[in-house]
Coordinates of C-alpha atoms and ligand atoms in Angstrom, one line a residue:
M711 CA -18.9 3.2 2.8
T712 CA -17.1 2.1 -0.3
R713 CA -14.6 5.0 -2.0
L714 CA -13.0 3.6 -5.1
V715 CA -9.5 4.6 -6.8
T716 CA -9.3 4.6 -10.2
F717 CA -5.8 3.5 -12.0
A718 CA -4.9 5.4 -15.2
D719 CA -6.2 2.2 -17.5
G720 CA -9.7 2.9 -15.7
T721 CA -9.4 -0.3 -13.6
T722 CA -11.0 0.9 -9.8
V723 CA -10.0 -0.6 -6.4
P724 CA -11.2 0.1 -3.0
A725 CA -9.5 3.1 -1.6
L726 CA -9.3 0.8 1.8
G727 CA -7.2 -2.2 1.1
Q728 CA -5.1 -4.5 3.7
G729 CA -1.6 -5.0 4.2
T730 CA 0.2 -8.5 5.5
W731 CA 3.9 -7.6 6.6
E732 CA 4.5 -10.0 9.2
L733 CA 1.3 -11.9 8.6
G734 CA 2.2 -15.7 8.6
D735 CA 5.2 -15.1 10.6
D736 CA 4.2 -16.8 14.0
P737 CA 2.4 -20.1 13.3
A738 CA 0.4 -19.8 16.4
L739 CA -1.4 -16.7 15.2
R740 CA -2.1 -18.0 11.3
D741 CA -5.7 -18.9 11.8
E742 CA -6.9 -15.8 13.5
Q743 CA -4.7 -13.7 10.8
Q744 CA -6.5 -15.6 7.8
Q745 CA -9.8 -15.1 9.6
A746 CA -9.1 -11.3 9.8
L747 CA -7.8 -11.1 6.1
A748 CA -10.9 -13.3 5.0
R749 CA -13.2 -10.8 7.0
G750 CA -11.3 -7.9 5.2
L751 CA -12.5 -9.6 2.0
D752 CA -16.2 -9.8 3.2
L753 CA -16.1 -6.1 4.4
G754 CA -14.8 -5.1 0.7
M755 CA -11.1 -4.4 1.5
S756 CA -10.4 -6.3 -1.4
L757 CA -7.0 -5.0 -2.3
I758 CA -4.2 -7.2 -0.8
D759 CA -0.5 -5.7 -0.5
T760 CA 2.1 -8.5 0.0
A761 CA 5.9 -9.2 -1.0
E762 CA 8.1 -11.8 -1.6
L763 CA 10.3 -10.1 0.9
Y764 CA 7.6 -10.7 3.8
G765 CA 8.7 -13.8 6.0
D766 CA 10.5 -14.7 3.1
G767 CA 7.3 -15.8 1.1
R768 CA 5.0 -16.7 4.3
S769 CA 3.1 -13.5 3.8
E770 CA 2.2 -14.8 0.3
R771 CA 1.5 -18.2 1.0
L772 CA -0.9 -17.3 4.0
V773 CA -2.8 -14.9 1.6
G774 CA -2.7 -17.7 -1.1
E775 CA -4.8 -19.7 1.5
V776 CA -7.3 -16.9 2.2
I777 CA -8.1 -16.2 -1.4
A778 CA -8.4 -19.9 -2.5
G779 CA -11.6 -20.0 -4.2
R780 CA -12.2 -16.0 -4.0
R781 CA -9.7 -15.1 -6.9
D782 CA -12.1 -12.9 -8.6
E783 CA -13.0 -11.0 -5.7
V784 CA -9.2 -9.9 -4.7
F785 CA -6.6 -7.5 -6.3
I786 CA -3.4 -8.8 -5.7
V787 CA -0.4 -6.6 -4.9
S788 CA 3.3 -7.9 -4.6
K789 CA 6.7 -6.8 -4.7
V790 CA 9.9 -7.7 -6.2
K791 CA 13.1 -7.4 -4.0
P792 CA 15.6 -5.0 -5.8
E793 CA 18.2 -7.4 -6.2
N794 CA 15.5 -9.6 -8.4
A795 CA 14.4 -6.8 -10.5
S796 CA 16.6 -7.7 -13.3
E797 CA 15.6 -9.4 -16.9
M798 CA 17.8 -12.3 -15.7
K799 CA 16.0 -13.0 -12.2
M800 CA 12.2 -11.4 -11.9
M801 CA 10.6 -13.9 -13.8
L802 CA 11.6 -16.6 -11.6
S803 CA 10.6 -14.3 -8.5
C804 CA 7.4 -13.9 -9.9
E805 CA 6.7 -17.2 -11.0
K806 CA 7.6 -18.1 -7.1
S807 CA 5.0 -15.3 -6.0
L808 CA 2.3 -16.5 -8.0
E809 CA 2.8 -20.1 -6.8
R810 CA 2.9 -19.4 -3.4
L811 CA -0.4 -17.2 -3.9
G812 CA -2.0 -19.8 -6.1
V813 CA -2.9 -17.5 -8.7
E814 CA -2.0 -17.2 -12.5
R815 CA -1.5 -13.5 -12.5
L816 CA -0.9 -10.6 -9.9
D817 CA -3.1 -7.6 -10.1
L818 CA -0.2 -5.1 -9.7
Y819 CA 3.6 -6.0 -9.1
L820 CA 5.9 -3.3 -7.5
L821 CA 9.6 -2.8 -7.3
H822 CA 9.9 -2.9 -3.5
W823 CA 12.7 0.1 -3.5
E824 CA 15.2 0.9 -5.8
G825 CA 18.2 -0.8 -5.8
R826 CA 21.4 -1.1 -8.0
V827 CA 19.5 -2.8 -11.0
P828 CA 19.0 0.2 -13.5
L829 CA 15.6 1.3 -14.0
E830 CA 15.6 0.6 -17.5
E831 CA 16.1 -3.0 -17.3
T832 CA 13.5 -3.1 -14.7
V833 CA 11.0 -1.6 -16.7
A834 CA 11.9 -4.1 -19.5
A835 CA 11.5 -7.1 -17.1
F836 CA 8.3 -5.8 -16.2
Q837 CA 7.1 -5.7 -19.8
E838 CA 8.0 -9.0 -20.2
L839 CA 6.1 -10.1 -17.4
V840 CA 3.0 -8.1 -18.9
D841 CA 3.3 -9.6 -22.5
E842 CA 3.3 -13.1 -20.9
G843 CA 0.2 -12.5 -18.8
M844 CA 2.0 -13.0 -15.4
I845 CA 1.3 -9.6 -14.5
A846 CA -1.7 -6.9 -15.3
R847 CA 0.3 -3.9 -14.7
W848 CA 3.5 -2.8 -12.5
G849 CA 4.7 0.3 -10.4
V850 CA 7.2 1.1 -8.0
S851 CA 7.7 1.7 -4.3
N852 CA 9.6 4.3 -2.4
L853 CA 10.5 6.2 -5.0
D854 CA 10.8 10.0 -4.5
L855 CA 9.9 12.8 -7.1
R856 CA 13.2 12.9 -8.7
A857 CA 13.5 9.0 -9.1
M858 CA 9.9 9.3 -10.7
E859 CA 10.7 11.8 -13.2
A860 CA 13.4 10.1 -14.0
L861 CA 11.2 6.9 -14.6
M862 CA 9.1 8.8 -17.0
Q863 CA 12.3 9.5 -19.1
I864 CA 12.9 5.6 -19.9
E865 CA 11.0 3.9 -22.7
G866 CA 7.6 2.4 -21.3
G867 CA 8.2 4.3 -17.9
E868 CA 5.1 5.8 -18.4
D869 CA 3.0 2.8 -18.2
C870 CA 4.2 2.8 -14.2
A871 CA 0.6 2.5 -12.3
A872 CA 1.2 3.4 -8.7
N873 CA 3.9 4.0 -6.3
Q874 CA 3.6 2.9 -2.7
L875 CA 5.0 5.3 0.0
L876 CA 5.1 5.8 3.7
Y877 CA 2.2 8.1 4.2
N878 CA 0.3 8.7 7.4
L879 CA -0.1 11.8 9.8
G880 CA 3.0 11.5 11.4
S881 CA 5.0 11.5 7.6
R882 CA 3.4 14.1 5.4
G883 CA 6.2 15.1 3.1
V884 CA 4.7 13.4 0.2
E885 CA 1.9 16.0 0.1
F886 CA 4.2 18.7 -0.8
D887 CA 5.2 17.4 -4.2
L888 CA 4.8 14.0 -5.1
L889 CA 1.3 13.5 -4.2
P890 CA 0.1 16.2 -6.5
W891 CA 2.3 15.0 -8.9
M892 CA 1.1 11.5 -9.0
Q893 CA -2.7 12.7 -8.6
A894 CA -2.0 14.9 -12.0
R895 CA -1.1 11.3 -14.0
D896 CA -4.0 9.7 -12.4
M897 CA -1.2 7.4 -10.7
P898 CA -2.8 6.1 -7.4
M899 CA -0.5 6.5 -4.4
M900 CA -0.6 3.5 -1.9
A901 CA -0.1 4.8 1.7
Y902 CA 1.8 2.1 3.3
S903 CA 2.0 2.3 7.3
P904 CA -1.0 4.3 7.4
L905 CA -1.7 3.8 11.0
G906 CA 2.1 4.6 11.9
R907 CA 2.7 1.0 12.6
G908 CA 0.3 1.7 15.4
G909 CA 2.3 4.4 17.1
L910 CA -0.3 7.0 15.7
L911 CA -3.2 5.4 17.9
E912 CA -2.1 6.6 21.5
H913 CA -1.4 10.4 20.2
P914 CA -3.7 12.4 22.5
L915 CA -5.2 14.5 19.7
I916 CA -6.0 11.3 17.4
L917 CA -7.7 10.1 20.6
D918 CA -9.7 13.2 21.3
I919 CA -10.9 13.4 17.8
A920 CA -12.1 9.9 17.8
N921 CA -14.0 10.5 21.1
R922 CA -15.8 13.5 19.5
H923 CA -16.7 10.9 16.5
G924 CA -17.4 8.1 18.6
A925 CA -14.9 6.4 16.5
E926 CA -11.6 4.3 17.0
P927 CA -8.4 6.0 16.8
A928 CA -7.4 3.8 13.7
Q929 CA -10.2 5.0 12.0
V930 CA -9.1 8.7 12.5
A931 CA -5.5 7.9 11.4
L932 CA -7.1 6.3 7.9
A933 CA -9.6 8.8 7.5
A934 CA -6.8 11.5 7.5
V935 CA -4.8 9.8 4.7
L936 CA -8.0 8.9 2.5
R937 CA -9.2 12.1 2.2
H938 CA -7.1 13.0 -0.3
D939 CA -7.8 11.9 -4.0
G940 CA -6.0 9.1 -5.6
V941 CA -4.8 7.4 -2.2
I942 CA -5.3 3.8 -1.3
A943 CA -4.3 2.7 2.4
I944 CA -3.4 -0.6 3.4
P945 CA -3.5 -1.0 7.0
K946 CA -2.5 -4.4 8.3
A947 CA -4.3 -5.9 11.2
S948 CA -4.1 -9.5 12.6
S949 CA -7.6 -9.5 14.2
V950 CA -11.3 -9.8 13.0
E951 CA -11.8 -6.8 15.5
H952 CA -9.2 -4.5 14.1
V953 CA -10.3 -5.4 10.7
Q954 CA -14.0 -4.7 11.2
A955 CA -12.6 -1.1 12.9
N956 CA -10.8 -0.2 10.0
A957 CA -13.7 -1.0 7.7
D958 CA -15.4 1.7 8.9
A959 CA -12.8 4.4 8.7
L960 CA -14.7 6.4 6.0
E961 CA -17.7 6.9 8.3
V962 CA -15.4 9.8 9.7
Q963 CA -16.0 12.8 8.3
F964 CA -13.6 15.7 9.7
D965 CA -14.8 19.3 10.5
L966 CA -12.8 22.3 9.9
E967 CA -12.0 22.6 13.2
D968 CA -10.7 18.8 13.4
L969 CA -8.8 19.6 10.4
E970 CA -7.3 22.7 11.7
R971 CA -6.2 20.6 15.0
L972 CA -4.8 18.1 13.2
D973 CA -2.8 20.3 11.1
R974 CA -1.3 21.9 14.1
A975 CA -0.3 18.8 15.6
F976 CA 0.8 17.2 12.5
P977 CA 2.0 20.0 10.2
P978 CA 1.9 19.3 6.5
P979 CA 4.7 20.2 4.6
T980 CA 6.0 23.5 3.8
Q981 CA 8.8 22.6 1.4
E982 CA 10.3 19.5 -0.1
T983 CA 11.0 17.0 2.5
P984 CA 13.2 13.9 1.9
L985 CA 11.0 10.5 1.5
D986 CA 10.5 8.6 4.8
I987 CA 10.9 5.0 4.4
I988 CA 10.7 2.3 6.6
Ligands
NAP1315 P1 0.2 -0.3 9.9 O1 -0.7 -0.8 9.3 O2 0.7 1.4 9.8 O3 0.3 -0.5 11.5 C1 -0.2 -2.0 11.8 C2 -0.2 -1.9 13.2 O4 -1.7 -1.3 13.6 C3 -0.2 -3.2 13.6 O5 0.1 -3.3 15.1 C4 -1.6 -3.6 13.9 O6 -2.1 -4.5 15.0 C5 -2.2 -2.2 14.4 N1 -3.6 -1.7 13.9 C6 -4.3 -2.4 12.9 N2 -5.8 -1.9 12.9 C7 -5.8 -1.6 14.3 C8 -7.0 -0.9 14.6 N3 -8.2 -0.9 14.3 N4 -6.7 -0.8 16.1 C9 -5.7 -0.5 16.8 N5 -4.4 -1.2 16.2 C10 -4.5 -1.7 14.8 O7 1.9 -0.7 9.7 P2 2.4 -1.7 8.6 O8 2.2 -3.1 8.6 O9 3.8 -1.1 8.5 O10 1.7 -0.8 6.9 C11 0.9 -1.4 6.5 C12 1.0 -2.0 5.2 O11 1.8 -1.6 4.4 C13 2.1 -3.7 5.5 O12 1.6 -4.7 6.1 C14 2.7 -3.9 4.0 O13 1.7 -4.6 3.3 C15 2.9 -2.6 3.4 N6 4.3 -1.7 3.6 C16 5.0 -1.8 2.6 C17 6.3 -1.4 2.7 C18 6.9 -0.8 1.5 O14 8.4 -0.8 1.4 N7 6.3 -0.7 0.6 C19 7.0 -0.9 3.9 C20 6.1 -1.2 5.0 C21 4.9 -1.6 5.1 P3 -2.4 -5.8 14.8 O15 -1.3 -6.6 13.6 O16 -2.3 -6.6 16.3 O17 -3.8 -5.9 14.6

């Protein structure tokens, strides 16, 4: 089953994409990891998330090898480190990312987290890259509601296409205010670490619900974040087996009892909660 998420400019992407943190770090695992990413593309998980930070460019290089000859199938997201998010440095960072990825343009370029460079300057630098045709759109990551509201006050800030945030069953704070705020603006939320970095997959309730549905625990964890509108999940998987399991996450249809049990074990927020960040 494919579900699409739509950006404010009308562009659609699959709700289920692929993360790549730590992919490419171990040369012995490279082939398997490339096969896994390629299988994900075959299965329609065509949004790939990477960053200049990951393995100091190794993740982008590995992604570049996988998507060679398949550029048109892929929606590529990469991220600029906060210290490079200035008018002086961002263009060079982006050029290097494009080179490692072997593409002429990123589909989405994110500020990895807010650092010392004022957001005004970062927005201006992003706009320059859009004007140069190096990126199709830009967004942010790890910005809380207050920071997003401040961003909206900046000239051009409303062009922010997405915010990538830590979101999984064990970390639901964004459901209280930030997710509804983004949904109201047609700004997709990219859920990072949707499997809790794998830590959620041993939880007895997740195992139990998975058994009930004849599903994998990872599918349950992913289905739980994907049931909200405007959410894109980017699980990272290093094997074809894991990718195939993740690709079927949307087959899991929770009933009321599942949802009540999930809410008891992983309570939704009842008040403003500081943003969880890795
Ligand atoms: P994650 O996707 O929540 O979890 C990855 C872990 O789950 C790995 O150990 C993986 O094992 C395992 N896994 C994947 N599919 C599985 C399956 N079907 N069954 C069992 N285990 C499975 O964690 P993450 O990598 O932290 O987050 C995902 C992506 O979000 C990252 O790769 C990165 O692209 C992005 N991210 C962004 C930020 C940010 O600040 N913006 C921060 C963190 C992450 P194998 O590798 O062995 O398959």
